[in-house]
Coordinates of C-alpha atoms and ligand atoms in Angstrom, one line a residue:
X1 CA -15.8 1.7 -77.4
X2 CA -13.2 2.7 -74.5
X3 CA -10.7 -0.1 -73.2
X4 CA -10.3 -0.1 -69.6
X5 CA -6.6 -1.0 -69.1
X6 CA -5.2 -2.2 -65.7
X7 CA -2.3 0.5 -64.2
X8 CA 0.8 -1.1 -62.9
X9 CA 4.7 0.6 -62.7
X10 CA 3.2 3.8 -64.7
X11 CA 1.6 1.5 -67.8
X12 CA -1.3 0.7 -68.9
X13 CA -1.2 -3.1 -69.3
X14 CA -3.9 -5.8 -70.5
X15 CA -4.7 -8.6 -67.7
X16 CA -5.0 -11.5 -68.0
X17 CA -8.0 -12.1 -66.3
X18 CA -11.6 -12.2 -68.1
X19 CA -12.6 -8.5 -70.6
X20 CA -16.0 -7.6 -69.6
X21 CA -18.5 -5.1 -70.8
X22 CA -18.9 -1.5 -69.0
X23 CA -22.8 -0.2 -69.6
X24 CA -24.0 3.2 -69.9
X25 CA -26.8 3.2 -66.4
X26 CA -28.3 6.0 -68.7
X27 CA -28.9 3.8 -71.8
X28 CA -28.2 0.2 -70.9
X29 CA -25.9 0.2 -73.5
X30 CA -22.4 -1.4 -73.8
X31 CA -19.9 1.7 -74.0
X32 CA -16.5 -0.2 -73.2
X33 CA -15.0 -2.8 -71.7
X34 CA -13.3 -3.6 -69.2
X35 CA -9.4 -5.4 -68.9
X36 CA -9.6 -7.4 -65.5
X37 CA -6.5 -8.4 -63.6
X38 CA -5.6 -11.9 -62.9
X39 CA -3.7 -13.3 -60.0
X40 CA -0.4 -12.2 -62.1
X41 CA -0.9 -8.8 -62.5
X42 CA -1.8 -8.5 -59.2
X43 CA 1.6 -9.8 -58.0
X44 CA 2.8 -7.4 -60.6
X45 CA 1.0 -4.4 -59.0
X46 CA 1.9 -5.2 -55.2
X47 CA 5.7 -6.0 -56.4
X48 CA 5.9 -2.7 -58.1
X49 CA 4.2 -0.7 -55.0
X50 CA 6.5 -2.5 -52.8
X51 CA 9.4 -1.3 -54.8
X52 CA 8.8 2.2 -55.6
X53 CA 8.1 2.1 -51.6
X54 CA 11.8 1.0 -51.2
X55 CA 12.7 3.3 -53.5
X56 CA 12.2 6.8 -54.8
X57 CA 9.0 7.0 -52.8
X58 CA 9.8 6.4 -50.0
X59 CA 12.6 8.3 -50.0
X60 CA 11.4 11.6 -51.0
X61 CA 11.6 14.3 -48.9
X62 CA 7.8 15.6 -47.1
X63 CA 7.9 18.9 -48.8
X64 CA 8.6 17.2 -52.3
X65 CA 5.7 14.7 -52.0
X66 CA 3.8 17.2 -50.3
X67 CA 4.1 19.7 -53.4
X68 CA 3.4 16.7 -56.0
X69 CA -0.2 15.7 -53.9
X70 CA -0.6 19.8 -55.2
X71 CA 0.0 18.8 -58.5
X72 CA -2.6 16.0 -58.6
X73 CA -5.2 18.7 -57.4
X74 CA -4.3 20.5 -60.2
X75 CA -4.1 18.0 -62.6
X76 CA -7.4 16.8 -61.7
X77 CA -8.9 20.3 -62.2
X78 CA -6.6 20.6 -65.6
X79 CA -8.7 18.2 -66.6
X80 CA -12.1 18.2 -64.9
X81 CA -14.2 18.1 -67.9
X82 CA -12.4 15.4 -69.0
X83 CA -13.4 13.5 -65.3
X84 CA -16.5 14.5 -64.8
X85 CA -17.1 12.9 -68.6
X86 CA -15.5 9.7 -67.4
X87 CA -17.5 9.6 -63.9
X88 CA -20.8 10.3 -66.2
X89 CA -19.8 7.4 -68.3
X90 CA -20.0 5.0 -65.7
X91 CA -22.7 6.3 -62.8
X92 CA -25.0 8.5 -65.4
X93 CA -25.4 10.8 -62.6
X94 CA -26.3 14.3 -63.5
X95 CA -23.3 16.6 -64.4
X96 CA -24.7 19.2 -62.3
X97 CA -23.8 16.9 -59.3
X98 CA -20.6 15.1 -60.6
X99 CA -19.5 18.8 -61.3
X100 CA -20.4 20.0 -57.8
X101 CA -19.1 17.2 -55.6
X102 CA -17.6 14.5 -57.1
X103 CA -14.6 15.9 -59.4
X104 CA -14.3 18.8 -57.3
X105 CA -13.5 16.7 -54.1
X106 CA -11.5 14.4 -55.8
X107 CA -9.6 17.1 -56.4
X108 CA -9.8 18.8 -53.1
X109 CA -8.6 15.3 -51.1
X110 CA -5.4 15.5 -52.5
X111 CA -5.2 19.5 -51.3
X112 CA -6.0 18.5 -47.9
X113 CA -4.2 15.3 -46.9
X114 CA -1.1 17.5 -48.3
X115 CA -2.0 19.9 -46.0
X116 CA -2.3 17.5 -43.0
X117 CA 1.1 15.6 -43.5
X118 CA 2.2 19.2 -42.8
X119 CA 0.8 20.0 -39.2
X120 CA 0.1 16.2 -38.4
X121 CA 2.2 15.3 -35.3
X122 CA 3.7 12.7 -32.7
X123 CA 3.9 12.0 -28.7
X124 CA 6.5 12.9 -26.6
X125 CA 6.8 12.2 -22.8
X126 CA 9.7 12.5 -20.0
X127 CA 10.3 10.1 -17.5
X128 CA 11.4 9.4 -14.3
X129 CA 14.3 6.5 -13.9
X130 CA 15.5 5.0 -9.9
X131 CA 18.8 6.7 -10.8
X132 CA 17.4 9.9 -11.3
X133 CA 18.7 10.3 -14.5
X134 CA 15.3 9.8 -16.6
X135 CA 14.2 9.1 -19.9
X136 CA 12.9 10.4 -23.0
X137 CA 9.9 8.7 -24.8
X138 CA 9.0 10.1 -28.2
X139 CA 6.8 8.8 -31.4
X140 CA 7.5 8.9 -35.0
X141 CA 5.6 7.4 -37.8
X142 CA 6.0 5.7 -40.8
X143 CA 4.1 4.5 -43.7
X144 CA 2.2 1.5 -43.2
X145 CA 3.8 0.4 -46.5
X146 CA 1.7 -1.3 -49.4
X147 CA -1.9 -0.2 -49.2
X148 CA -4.9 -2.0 -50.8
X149 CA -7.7 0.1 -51.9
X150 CA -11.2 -1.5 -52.5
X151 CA -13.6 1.2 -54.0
X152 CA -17.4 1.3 -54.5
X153 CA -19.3 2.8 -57.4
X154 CA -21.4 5.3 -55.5
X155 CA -18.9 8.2 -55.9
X156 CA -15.4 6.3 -57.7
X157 CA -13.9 9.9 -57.7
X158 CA -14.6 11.2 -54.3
X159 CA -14.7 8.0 -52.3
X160 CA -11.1 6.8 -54.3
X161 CA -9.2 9.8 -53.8
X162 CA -10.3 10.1 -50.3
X163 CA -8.5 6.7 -49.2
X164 CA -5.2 7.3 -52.0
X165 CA -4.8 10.9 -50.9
X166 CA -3.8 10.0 -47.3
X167 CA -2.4 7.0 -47.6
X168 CA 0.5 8.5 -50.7
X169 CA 0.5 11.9 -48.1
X170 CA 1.7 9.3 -45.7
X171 CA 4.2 8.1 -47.7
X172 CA 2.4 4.5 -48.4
X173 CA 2.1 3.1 -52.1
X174 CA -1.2 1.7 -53.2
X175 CA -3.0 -0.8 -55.3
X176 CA -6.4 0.7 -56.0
X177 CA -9.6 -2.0 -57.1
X178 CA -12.3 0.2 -58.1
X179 CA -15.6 -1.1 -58.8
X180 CA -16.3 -3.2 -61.8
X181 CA -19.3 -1.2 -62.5
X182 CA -17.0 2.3 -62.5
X183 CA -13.4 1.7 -63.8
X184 CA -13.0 4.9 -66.2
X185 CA -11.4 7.5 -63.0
X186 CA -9.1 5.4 -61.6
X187 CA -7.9 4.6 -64.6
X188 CA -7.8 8.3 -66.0
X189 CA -6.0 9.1 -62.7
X190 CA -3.2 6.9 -63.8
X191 CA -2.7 9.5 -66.5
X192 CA -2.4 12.5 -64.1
X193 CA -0.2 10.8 -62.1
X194 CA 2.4 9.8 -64.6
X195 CA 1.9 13.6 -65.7
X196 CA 2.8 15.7 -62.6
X197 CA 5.7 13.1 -61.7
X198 CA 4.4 10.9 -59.4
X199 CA 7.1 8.2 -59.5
X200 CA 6.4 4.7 -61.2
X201 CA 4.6 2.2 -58.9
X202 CA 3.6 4.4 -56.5
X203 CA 0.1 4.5 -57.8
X204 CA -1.5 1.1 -59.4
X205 CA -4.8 0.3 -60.3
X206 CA -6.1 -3.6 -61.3
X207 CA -9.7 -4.0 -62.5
X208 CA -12.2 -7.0 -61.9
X209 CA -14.6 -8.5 -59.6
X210 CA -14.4 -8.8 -56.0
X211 CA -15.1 -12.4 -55.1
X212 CA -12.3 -15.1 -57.0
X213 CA -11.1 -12.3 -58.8
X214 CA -9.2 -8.8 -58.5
X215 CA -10.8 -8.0 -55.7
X216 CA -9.8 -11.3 -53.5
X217 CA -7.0 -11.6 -54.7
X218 CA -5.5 -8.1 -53.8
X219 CA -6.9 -8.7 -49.8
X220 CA -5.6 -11.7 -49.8
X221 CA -2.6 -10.7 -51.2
X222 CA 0.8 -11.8 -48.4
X223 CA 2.5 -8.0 -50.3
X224 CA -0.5 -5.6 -49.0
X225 CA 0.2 -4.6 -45.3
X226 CA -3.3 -3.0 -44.8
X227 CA -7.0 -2.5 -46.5
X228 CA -8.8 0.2 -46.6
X229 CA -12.5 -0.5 -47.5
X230 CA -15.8 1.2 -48.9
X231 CA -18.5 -0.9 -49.5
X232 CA -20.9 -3.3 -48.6
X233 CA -21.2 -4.7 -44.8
X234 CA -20.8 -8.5 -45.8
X235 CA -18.0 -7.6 -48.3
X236 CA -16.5 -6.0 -45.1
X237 CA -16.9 -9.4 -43.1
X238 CA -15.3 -11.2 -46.0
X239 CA -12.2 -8.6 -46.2
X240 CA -11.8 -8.7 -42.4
X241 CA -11.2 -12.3 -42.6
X242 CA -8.9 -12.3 -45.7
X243 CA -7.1 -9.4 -43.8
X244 CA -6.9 -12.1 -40.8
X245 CA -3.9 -14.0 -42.7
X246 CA -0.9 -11.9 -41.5
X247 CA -2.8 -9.7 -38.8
X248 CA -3.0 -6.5 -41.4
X249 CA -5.0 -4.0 -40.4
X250 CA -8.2 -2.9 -42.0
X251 CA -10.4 0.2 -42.0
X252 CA -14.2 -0.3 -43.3
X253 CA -16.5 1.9 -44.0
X254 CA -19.6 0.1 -44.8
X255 CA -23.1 0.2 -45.4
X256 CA -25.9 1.7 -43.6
X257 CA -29.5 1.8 -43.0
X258 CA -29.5 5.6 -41.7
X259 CA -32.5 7.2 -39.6
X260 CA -33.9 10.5 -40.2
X261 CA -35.5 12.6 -37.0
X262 CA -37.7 15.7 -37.9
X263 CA -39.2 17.2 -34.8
X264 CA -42.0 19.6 -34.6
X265 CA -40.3 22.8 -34.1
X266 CA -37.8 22.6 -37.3
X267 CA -37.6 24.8 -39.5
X268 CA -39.8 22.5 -41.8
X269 CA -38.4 24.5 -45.2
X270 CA -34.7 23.3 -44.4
X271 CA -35.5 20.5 -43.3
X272 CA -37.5 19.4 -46.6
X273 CA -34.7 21.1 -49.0
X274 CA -32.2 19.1 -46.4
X275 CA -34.4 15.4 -46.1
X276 CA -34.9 15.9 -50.2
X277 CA -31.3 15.5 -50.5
X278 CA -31.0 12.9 -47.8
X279 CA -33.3 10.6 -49.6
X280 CA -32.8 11.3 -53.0
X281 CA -29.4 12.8 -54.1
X282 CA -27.1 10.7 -56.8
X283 CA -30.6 8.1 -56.6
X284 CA -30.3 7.7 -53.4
X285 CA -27.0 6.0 -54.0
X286 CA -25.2 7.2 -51.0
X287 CA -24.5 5.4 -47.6
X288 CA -25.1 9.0 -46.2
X289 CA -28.2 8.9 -47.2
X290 CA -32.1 8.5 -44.7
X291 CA -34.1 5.2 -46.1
X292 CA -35.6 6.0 -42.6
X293 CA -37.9 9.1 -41.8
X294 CA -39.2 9.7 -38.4
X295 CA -41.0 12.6 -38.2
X296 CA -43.0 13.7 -34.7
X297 CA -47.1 13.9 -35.2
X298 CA -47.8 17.9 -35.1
X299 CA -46.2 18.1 -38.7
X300 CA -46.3 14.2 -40.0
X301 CA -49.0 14.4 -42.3
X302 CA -47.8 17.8 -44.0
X303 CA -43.9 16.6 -44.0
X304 CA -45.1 13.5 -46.1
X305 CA -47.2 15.0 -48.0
X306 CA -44.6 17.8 -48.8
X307 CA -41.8 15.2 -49.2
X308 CA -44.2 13.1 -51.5
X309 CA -44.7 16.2 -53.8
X310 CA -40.6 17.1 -53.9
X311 CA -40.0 13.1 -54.9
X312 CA -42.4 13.7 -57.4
X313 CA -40.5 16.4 -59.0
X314 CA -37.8 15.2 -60.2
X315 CA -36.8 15.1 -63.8
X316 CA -34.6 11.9 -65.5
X317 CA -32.7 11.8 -68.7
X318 CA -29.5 13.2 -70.4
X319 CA -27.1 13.9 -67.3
X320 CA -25.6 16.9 -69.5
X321 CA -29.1 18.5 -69.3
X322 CA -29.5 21.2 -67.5
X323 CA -33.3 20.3 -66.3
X324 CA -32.2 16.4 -65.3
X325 CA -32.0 16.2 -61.8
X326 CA -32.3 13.0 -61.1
X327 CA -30.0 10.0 -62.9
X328 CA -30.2 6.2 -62.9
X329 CA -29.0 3.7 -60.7
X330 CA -25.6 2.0 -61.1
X331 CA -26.9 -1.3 -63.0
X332 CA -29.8 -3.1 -63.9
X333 CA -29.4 -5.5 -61.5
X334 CA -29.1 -3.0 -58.7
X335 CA -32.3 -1.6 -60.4
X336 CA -34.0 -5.1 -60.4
X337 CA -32.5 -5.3 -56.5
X338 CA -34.3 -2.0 -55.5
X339 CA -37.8 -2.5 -57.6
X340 CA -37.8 -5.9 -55.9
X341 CA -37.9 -3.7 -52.6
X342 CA -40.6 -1.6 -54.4
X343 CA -42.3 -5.0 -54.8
X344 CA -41.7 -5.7 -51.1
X345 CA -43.1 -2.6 -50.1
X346 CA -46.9 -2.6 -51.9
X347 CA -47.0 -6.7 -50.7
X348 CA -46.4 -5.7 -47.3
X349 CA -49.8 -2.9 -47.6
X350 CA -47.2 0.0 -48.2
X351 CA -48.8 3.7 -48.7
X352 CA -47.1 4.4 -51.1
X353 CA -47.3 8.7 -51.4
X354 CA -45.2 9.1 -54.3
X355 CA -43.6 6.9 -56.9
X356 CA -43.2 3.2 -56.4
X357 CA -42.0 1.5 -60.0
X358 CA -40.1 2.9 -62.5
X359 CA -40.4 5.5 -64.7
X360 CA -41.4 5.7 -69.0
X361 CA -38.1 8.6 -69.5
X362 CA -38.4 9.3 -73.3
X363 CA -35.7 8.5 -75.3
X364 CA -34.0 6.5 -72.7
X365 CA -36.0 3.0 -72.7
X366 CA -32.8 1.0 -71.9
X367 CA -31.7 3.0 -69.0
X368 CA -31.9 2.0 -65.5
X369 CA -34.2 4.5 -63.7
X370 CA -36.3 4.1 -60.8
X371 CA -39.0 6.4 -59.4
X372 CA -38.1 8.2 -56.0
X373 CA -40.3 6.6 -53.9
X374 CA -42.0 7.6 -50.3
X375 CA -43.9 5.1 -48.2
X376 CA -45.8 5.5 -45.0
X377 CA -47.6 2.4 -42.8
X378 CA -45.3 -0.2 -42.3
X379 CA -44.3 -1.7 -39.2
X380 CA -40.4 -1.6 -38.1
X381 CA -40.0 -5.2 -39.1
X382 CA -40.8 -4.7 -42.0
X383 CA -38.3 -5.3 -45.1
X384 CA -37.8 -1.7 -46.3
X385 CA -37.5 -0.4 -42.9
X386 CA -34.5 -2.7 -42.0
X387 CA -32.2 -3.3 -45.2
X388 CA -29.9 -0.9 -46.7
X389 CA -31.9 -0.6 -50.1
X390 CA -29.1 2.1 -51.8
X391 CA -32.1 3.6 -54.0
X392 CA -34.0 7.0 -53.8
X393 CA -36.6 5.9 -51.2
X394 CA -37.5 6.6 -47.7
X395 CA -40.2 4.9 -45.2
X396 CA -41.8 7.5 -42.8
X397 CA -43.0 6.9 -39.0
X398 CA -44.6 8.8 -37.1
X399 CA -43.2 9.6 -33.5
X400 CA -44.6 11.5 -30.6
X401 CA -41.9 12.1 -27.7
X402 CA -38.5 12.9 -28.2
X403 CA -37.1 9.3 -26.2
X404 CA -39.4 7.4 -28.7
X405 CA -37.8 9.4 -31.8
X406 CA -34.4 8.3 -30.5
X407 CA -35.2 4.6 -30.2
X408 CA -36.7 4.6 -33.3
X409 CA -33.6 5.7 -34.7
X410 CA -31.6 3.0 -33.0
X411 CA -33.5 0.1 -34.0
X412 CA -30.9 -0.8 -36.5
X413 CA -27.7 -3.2 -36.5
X414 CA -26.1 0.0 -38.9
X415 CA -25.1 3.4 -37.1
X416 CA -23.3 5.1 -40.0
X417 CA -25.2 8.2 -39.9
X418 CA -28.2 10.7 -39.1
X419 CA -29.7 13.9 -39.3
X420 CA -31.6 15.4 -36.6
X421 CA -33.9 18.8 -37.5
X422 CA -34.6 21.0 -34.8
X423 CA -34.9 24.3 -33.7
X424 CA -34.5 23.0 -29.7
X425 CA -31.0 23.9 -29.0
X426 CA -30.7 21.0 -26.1
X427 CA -33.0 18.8 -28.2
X428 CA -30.3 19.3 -30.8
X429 CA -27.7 18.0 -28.4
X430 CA -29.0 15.3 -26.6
X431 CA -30.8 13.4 -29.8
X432 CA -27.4 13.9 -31.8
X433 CA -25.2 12.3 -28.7
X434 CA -27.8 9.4 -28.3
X435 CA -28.3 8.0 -32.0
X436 CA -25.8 5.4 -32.2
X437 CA -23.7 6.9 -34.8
X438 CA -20.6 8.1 -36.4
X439 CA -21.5 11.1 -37.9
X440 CA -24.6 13.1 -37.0
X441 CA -25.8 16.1 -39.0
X442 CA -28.3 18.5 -36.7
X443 CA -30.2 20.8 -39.6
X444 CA -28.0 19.6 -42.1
X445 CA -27.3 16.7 -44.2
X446 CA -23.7 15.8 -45.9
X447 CA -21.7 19.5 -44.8
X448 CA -18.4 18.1 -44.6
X449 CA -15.6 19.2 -43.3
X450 CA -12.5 16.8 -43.7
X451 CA -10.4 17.3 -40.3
X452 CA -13.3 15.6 -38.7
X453 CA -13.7 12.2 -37.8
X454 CA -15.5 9.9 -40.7
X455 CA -17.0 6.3 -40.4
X456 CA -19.7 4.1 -39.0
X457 CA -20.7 3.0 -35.6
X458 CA -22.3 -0.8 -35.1
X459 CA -22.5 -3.1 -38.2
X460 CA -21.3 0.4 -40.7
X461 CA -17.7 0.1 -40.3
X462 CA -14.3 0.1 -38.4
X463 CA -12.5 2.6 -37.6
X464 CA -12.3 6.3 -38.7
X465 CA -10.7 8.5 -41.5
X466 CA -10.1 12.2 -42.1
X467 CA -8.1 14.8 -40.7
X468 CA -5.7 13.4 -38.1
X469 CA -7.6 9.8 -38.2
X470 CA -6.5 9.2 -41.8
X471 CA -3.2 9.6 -40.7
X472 CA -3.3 6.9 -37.8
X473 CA -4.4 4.5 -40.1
X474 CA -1.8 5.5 -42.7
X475 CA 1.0 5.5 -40.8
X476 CA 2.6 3.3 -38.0
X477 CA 3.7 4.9 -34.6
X478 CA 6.8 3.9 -33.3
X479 CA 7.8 4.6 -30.0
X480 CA 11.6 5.7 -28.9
X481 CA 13.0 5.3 -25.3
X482 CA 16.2 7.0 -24.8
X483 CA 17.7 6.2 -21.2
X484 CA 19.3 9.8 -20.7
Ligands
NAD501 N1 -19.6 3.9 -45.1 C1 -19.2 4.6 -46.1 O1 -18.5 5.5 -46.1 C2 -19.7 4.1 -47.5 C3 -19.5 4.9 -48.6 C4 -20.0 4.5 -49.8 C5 -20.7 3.3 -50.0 N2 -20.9 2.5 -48.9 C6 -21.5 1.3 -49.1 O2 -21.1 0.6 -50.2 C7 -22.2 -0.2 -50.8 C8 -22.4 0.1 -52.2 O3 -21.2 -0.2 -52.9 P1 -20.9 -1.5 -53.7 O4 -22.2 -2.2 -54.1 O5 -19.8 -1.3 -54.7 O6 -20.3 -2.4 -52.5 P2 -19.6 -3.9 -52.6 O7 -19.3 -4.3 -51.2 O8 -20.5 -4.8 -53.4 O9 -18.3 -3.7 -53.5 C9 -17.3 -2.8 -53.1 C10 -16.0 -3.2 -53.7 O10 -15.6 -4.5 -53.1 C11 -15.2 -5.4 -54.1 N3 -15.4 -6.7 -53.5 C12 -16.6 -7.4 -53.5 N4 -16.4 -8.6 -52.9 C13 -15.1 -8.7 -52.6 C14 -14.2 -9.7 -51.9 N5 -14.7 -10.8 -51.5 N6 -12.9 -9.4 -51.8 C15 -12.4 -8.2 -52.2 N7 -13.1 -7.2 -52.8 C16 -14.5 -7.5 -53.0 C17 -16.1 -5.0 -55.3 O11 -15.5 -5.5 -56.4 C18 -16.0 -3.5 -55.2 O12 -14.8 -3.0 -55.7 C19 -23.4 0.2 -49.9 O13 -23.6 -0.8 -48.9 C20 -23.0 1.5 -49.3 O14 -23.7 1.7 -48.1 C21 -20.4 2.9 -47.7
2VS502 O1 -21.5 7.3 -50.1 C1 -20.9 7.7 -49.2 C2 -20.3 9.0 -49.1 C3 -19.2 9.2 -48.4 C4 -18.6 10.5 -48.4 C5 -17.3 10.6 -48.0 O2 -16.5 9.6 -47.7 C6 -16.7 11.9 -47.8 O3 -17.4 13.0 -48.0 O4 -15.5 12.0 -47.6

C-alpha cells in the first residue's frame, strides 16, 4: 500500500484534509491512498512558493535555473522506470505507450522550456518627442509569481510537466493539484526535484478533490497570481470565476468534442493507422482525440467497415504485456459514465459496427475496461455526436461535398482540434483553415512539435501554450520609457 503525501517546502507532509483510496483501473483494486490537503496546507504551499519566489528563486541567475530544468530531464529519465511504474499505477495504460509518450515527454518539457527561456525575447521601439530629442520604449518580463497548477488524469506526466516546465523556466514557483484519480508522479517529481537542487518551495504539490477541497481552495487562493488549467469545460467555467476575485489571469485548456474529415482521395492506409489512433489511443482518453468521423461517400462503407475491424483488434490486460494494447479507463465511474453513452447509443437505433459494452478480459474481472466502440446512423443531435464522451469511440457520417464536410465539422460548441486526410493539396488547406480550431492535423494525428501554438478554439479553452506562447502567459511584460 503506497502513501500519497502532499509536497510543501521540499517535504513530504500529511494533510489534514480527508485520506482516500487510490484504485488500480487495471484491477479495481485499492493500491494506496491518498493524503489530501486541507485549507492549511494549502496556505502552507502558497506561503512557501511565495517565499522561495522572494528568495533563492527568484534570484537565481537564467543560466543557473536554466541548467537545473536540464537536471530534472535527466532526473526524470534516471529514473524512468521508476515513472512510468508510478504512471501505470494510476492510469493502467499500457507500458508500451506510457514508455513512448508519457515519461519521455515529461522528460522532454523540461529540455525545451530551458531551451526557450534562452532565445525567448522582448519589444523595443524608438520614438519621436516635440523637442526632437526622442524616446526609447523597451519590454522586459518577469515571472508572473505564484502559479497554480490544476492537472487532469488523462496524461499526469505529460500534461503536468508541460504547465511546471514553463512556468519554473520563467522564473515563477508553483503549487501543482494533480488529479485525485493520478497522484503517484507529481508526487515522485517532488523527489527529483529535491535531488538535482531545485531550491525548497519552488515546487509544491497538495492532493484532493477539486470542488470544497484542494482543488478550490488553491484557485481561490488570494497567494496564487495566475491558473493554468487542463480539464474539463465546466471545471474551466468554475476556475474562471474563482480566478475573477483579484483579476488573475487564467489559461484553460479544456475539453473537446473533436471532428474527424476523411475525404475520398486519402491515402486510406494512413489515414486508418492515423484515425485508429485518433479514436482509440490511451482508451480514447485524450482531448486530442475524433469521437466524430466524417468520412465522404466513395470510401464510407469500406472506411467503417475497416475502422470496425481495427477497433476490434485490440487486446486488454497486464499493461507490462507486450501484446496489451489497449488499457482501462481511469475509474469505474468514468467507466459507468461512458457505457451509459454505450447505452445511449443502441436506445437512440445506433449501428453499432464494432464493440458496444464491455469486455470479459481474463484475469482482470475488477478492472475498468470498455470495448472500443464504432457507430454509424445517428443523427447530429443525437447524444454521442454532441458530448465529449472521453472513451474509445467514434460516430461516423457520411459526407458528400467538401463545404458539407466542413460544416459538419463545425457543428460543435468545442473547437480543440481536427484531423483532416487528404491527398488534395488545396483541399488540405482550405478545410484545415475553415474548421474552427486550435490545432489541426492534415494526414496526421497528435505530431507535436512544442514551439507551436497549443490550445482550443470556442468552448475548449483560453488562451495558448508552447513555445513563445508559454512564455507570455508565464511571464509579465513591462514596458520602459526612457525620455532621452
Ligand atoms: N484541452 C486540453 O489540452 C486537454 C488535455 C487533457 C484533458 N482535457 C480535458 O480534461 C477532461 C478530463 O480530465 P478530468 O476529468 O480530470 O477533468 P476535470 O475537469 O474533472 O478535473 C481536472 C482537475 O480539476 C480539478 N477540479 C475539479 N473541480 C474543481 C474546482 N471547482 N476547482 C478547482 N479544481 C477543480 C480536479 O480535481 C482535477 O485535478 C476532459 O474534458 C478532457 O477533454 C483537455
Ligand atoms: O489529452 C490531451 C493531450 C494534450 C497534449 C499536450 O498538451 C501536449 O502534447 O503538449
Amino acid at each position: 500500500m503506497t502513501t500519497y503525501l502532499n509536497f510543501i517546502d521540499g517535504e513530504f507532509v500529511q494533510g489534514s484534509g480527508p485520506t482516500f483510496a487510490n484504485h488500480y483501473p487495471v484491477t479495481g483494486e485499492v493500491i494506496g491512498e491518498v493524503s489530501s490537503a486541507g485549507r492549511a496546507e494549502v496556505d502552507a504551499a502558497v506561503g512557501a512558493a511565495r517565499a522561495a519566489l522572494n528568495g533563492p528563486w527568484g534570484k537565481m541567475p537564467v543560466a543557473e535555473r536554466v541548467a537545473l530544468l536540464r537536471k530534472l530531464a535527466a532526473g526524470i529519465n534516471a529514473r524512468f522506470d521508476e515513472f512510468l511504474a508510478a504512471e501505470i499505477r494510476d492510469t493502467g495504460k499500457p507500458a508500451s505507450l506510457a514508455s513512448h509518450i508519457d515519461i519521455p515527454r515529461g522528460a522532454a518539457n523540461f529540455n525545451v522550456f530551458a531551451d526557450q527561456v534562452l532565445v525567448t525575447g522582448t519589444e523595443c521601439f524608438e520614438m519621436d518627442t516635440p523637442d526632437g530629442r526622442g524616446a526609447v520604449n523597451y519590454s522586459i518580463r518577469r515571472p508572473r509569481g505564484v502559479i497554480g497548477v490544476i492537472c487532469p488524469w488523462n496524461l499526469p506526466l505529460l500534461l503536468m510537466t508541460w504547465k511546471v516546465a514553463p512556468a519554473l523556466a520563467c522564473g515563477n514557483t508553483v503549487v501543482v493539484k494533480p488529479s485525485e484519480e493520478t497522484p503517484a508522479t507529481a508526487t515522485l517529481l517532488g523527489e527529483v526535484m529535491n535531488a538535482v537542487g531545485i531550491p525548497r518551495g519552488v515546487y509544491n504539490v497538495v492532493h484532493g478533490h477539486g470542488p470544497d477541497a484542494a482543488g478550490e481552495f488553491l484557485t481561490t487562493h488570494p497567494g496564487i497570481d495566475g491558473i493554468t488549467f487542463t480539464g474539463e469545460t465546466r471545471t474551466g467555467e468554475a476556475i474562471m470565476r474563482a480566478a475573477a476575485n483579484g483579476v488573475r489571469p487564467v489559461s484553460l485548456e479544456l475539453g473537446g468534442k473533436n471532428a474527424g474529415l476523411v475525404f475520398d482521395d486519402a491515402d486510406l492506409d494512413a489515414a486508418l493507422e492515423g484515425i485508429g489512433r485518433a479514436c482509440f489511443a490511451n482508451s480514447g482518453q485524450v482531448c486530442l482525440g475524433t469521437e466524430r468521423l466524417y468520412v465522404q461517400r466513395g470510401i464510407y462503407e469500406q472506411f467503417c467497415e475497416a475502422l470496425a475491424e481495427k477497433a476490434k483488434g485490440f487486446a486488454f490486460g497486464d499493461p507490462f504485456a507486450k501484446t496489451t494494447t489497449m488499457g482501462p479507463v481511469i475509474s469505474a465511474e468514468h467507466r459507468d459514465k461512458v457505457l451509459s453513452y454505450y447505452a445511449k447509443a443502441k436506445a437512440a437505433g445506433a449501428e453499432i459496427l464494432a464493440g458496444g459494452g464491455a469486455p470479459e478480459v481474463d484475469g482482470f474481472n475488477g478492472g475498468y475496461f470498455v470495448q472500443p466502440t464504432v457507430w454509424t446512423g445517428l443523427s447530429a443531435d443525437a447524444a454521442v455526436v454532441t458530448d465529449e464522451i472521453f472513451g474509445p469511440c467514434t460516430h461516423i457520417t457520411p459526407f458528400d461535398s467538401e463545404e458539407e464536410g466542413v460544416a459538419m465539422a463545425n457543428a460543435s460548441p468545442y473547437g480543440l482540434a481536427t484531423s483532416v486526410w487528404t491527398s488534395n493539396l488545396g483541399r488540405a488547406h482550405r478545410t484545415a483553415a475553415q474548421i474552427e480550431v486550435g490545432i489541426a492535423w492534415v494526414n496526421s494525428w497528435f505530431l507535436r512539435d512544442l514551439r507551436t501554438p497549443f490550445g482550443g478554439a470556442k468552448a475548449s479553452g483560453i488562451g495558448r501554450e508552447g513555445g513563445i506562447h508559454s512564455m507570455e502567459f508565464y511571464t509579465e511584460l513591462r514596458n520602459i520609457c526612457i525620455k532621452l
